[in-house]
Amino acid sequence: MKTAYIKIDPAAPDEKALKEAAECIKHGGLVAFPTETVYGLGADTFNPDAVKKIYTAKGRPGDNPLISHIADMDSVLKLAQYVPEDAKNLMEEFWGGPLTIILKRRKEVPDIVSAGLDTVSVRMPSHSVANALIRIAGTPIAAPSANLSGSPSPTTFEHCKADMDGRVDMIIDGGDCSIGVESTVVDMTGDEPVILRPGAVTLEDIVRVCGKGMFGGEYADAPKCPGMKYTHYSPDAEVFAVNDMESFAADKKDGTAIIAYNNYAHIAKGNRFYSAGDTDTEYAARLFYLLRKADEEGIKTIYAQLPENKGMGTAIRNRLLKSAGGRII
Ligand code: TXA
Ligand code: MG
């Protein structure tokens, strides 16, 4: 299919231009759009035929459920049967923002959105373009990250276009995503908040609001977050996650790149150095971008520094360990 492109300034979203994209969603089309985390590939949550096209466009396995995006708090009840007190408190504290909340699903939500589970995952973004699009479309928008299944999520318009050109009706260019890793996914259907995917909203944040919380999903014996069992975030280059960058000694070799914090630039020793910035927040914003850039530049081997397992570092480690497929040094 021929993909249409529109450019929208996040500082002042042009509602007239967005109306075209919203109409496309309303008529069962696919629209890729920017959020504060990564670009999403959206369709009308309540149109199962449209949602089905998402799975095809991404090459996504059918048993991996989708997040529904809303632009106002009340819309959560179009999707969920009820909102427990702790979930309400999390919404008030972190919406719009990078937190996806899993709740009991209303039967009106098509099976295909939840891949047959009795739960639904809901997120209200903070991105002006995403929120205006959802509001004008007048329906929750089901959207996974706008990458081909298995690839790093796109955090720039160019990377979204590289994967989705010809596969979707429209792509909205809203510039770069500020956070750079996908939202935290928290399951609120049990006695305690359970984080199934770490993100910018941390376990400490959730415990501060709810008084309790834990990691689950891949960290537990039986994964509840179906997406976790698939290969993820893999560039063509072979990725190695490096625990101790200080004592790491890479030989100078063509096609090798080092991703590390600025104060480790000396480690690169003639190899390509891709800066992860100075902080975990900067690293998160660059990680997927750099993994894709490495492929564009013909890099064959990437050595990427593992941050400390705390705060945003936990989310970066989670993505990096997956793209390294267990190769840790
Ligand atoms: O930041 C984000 O969350 C981005 C932007 C576009 O909003 N979206 C995103 O979607 O990352 P996706 O589909 O790439 O990842 C959603 C994750 C998957 O691992 C999926 O298995 C899990 O959330 N998930 C979705 N609904 C679920 C449910 N009902 N129960 C358990 N896990 C669920
Ligand atoms: Mg994804």
Short mmCIF file of C-alpha atoms in Angstrom, two decimals, residues 14 40 56 72 83 89 181 246 264 275 315:
data_model
loop_
_atom_site.label_atom_id
_atom_site.label_comp_id
_atom_site.label_asym_id
_atom_site.label_seq_id
_atom_site.Cartn_x
_atom_site.Cartn_y
_atom_site.Cartn_z
CA ASP A 14 -2.28 21.23 13.88
CA GLY A 40 3.21 3.34 17.96
CA THR A 56 0.05 -8.45 9.80
CA ASP A 72 -8.72 11.11 29.13
CA VAL A 83 -10.52 0.37 38.35
CA ASN A 89 -3.88 6.29 42.37
CA VAL A 181 12.13 2.82 25.84
CA GLU A 246 36.15 -0.38 33.00
CA TYR A 264 34.16 5.43 29.10
CA SER A 275 27.89 7.71 23.26
CA ALA A 315 14.59 -0.84 31.91
#
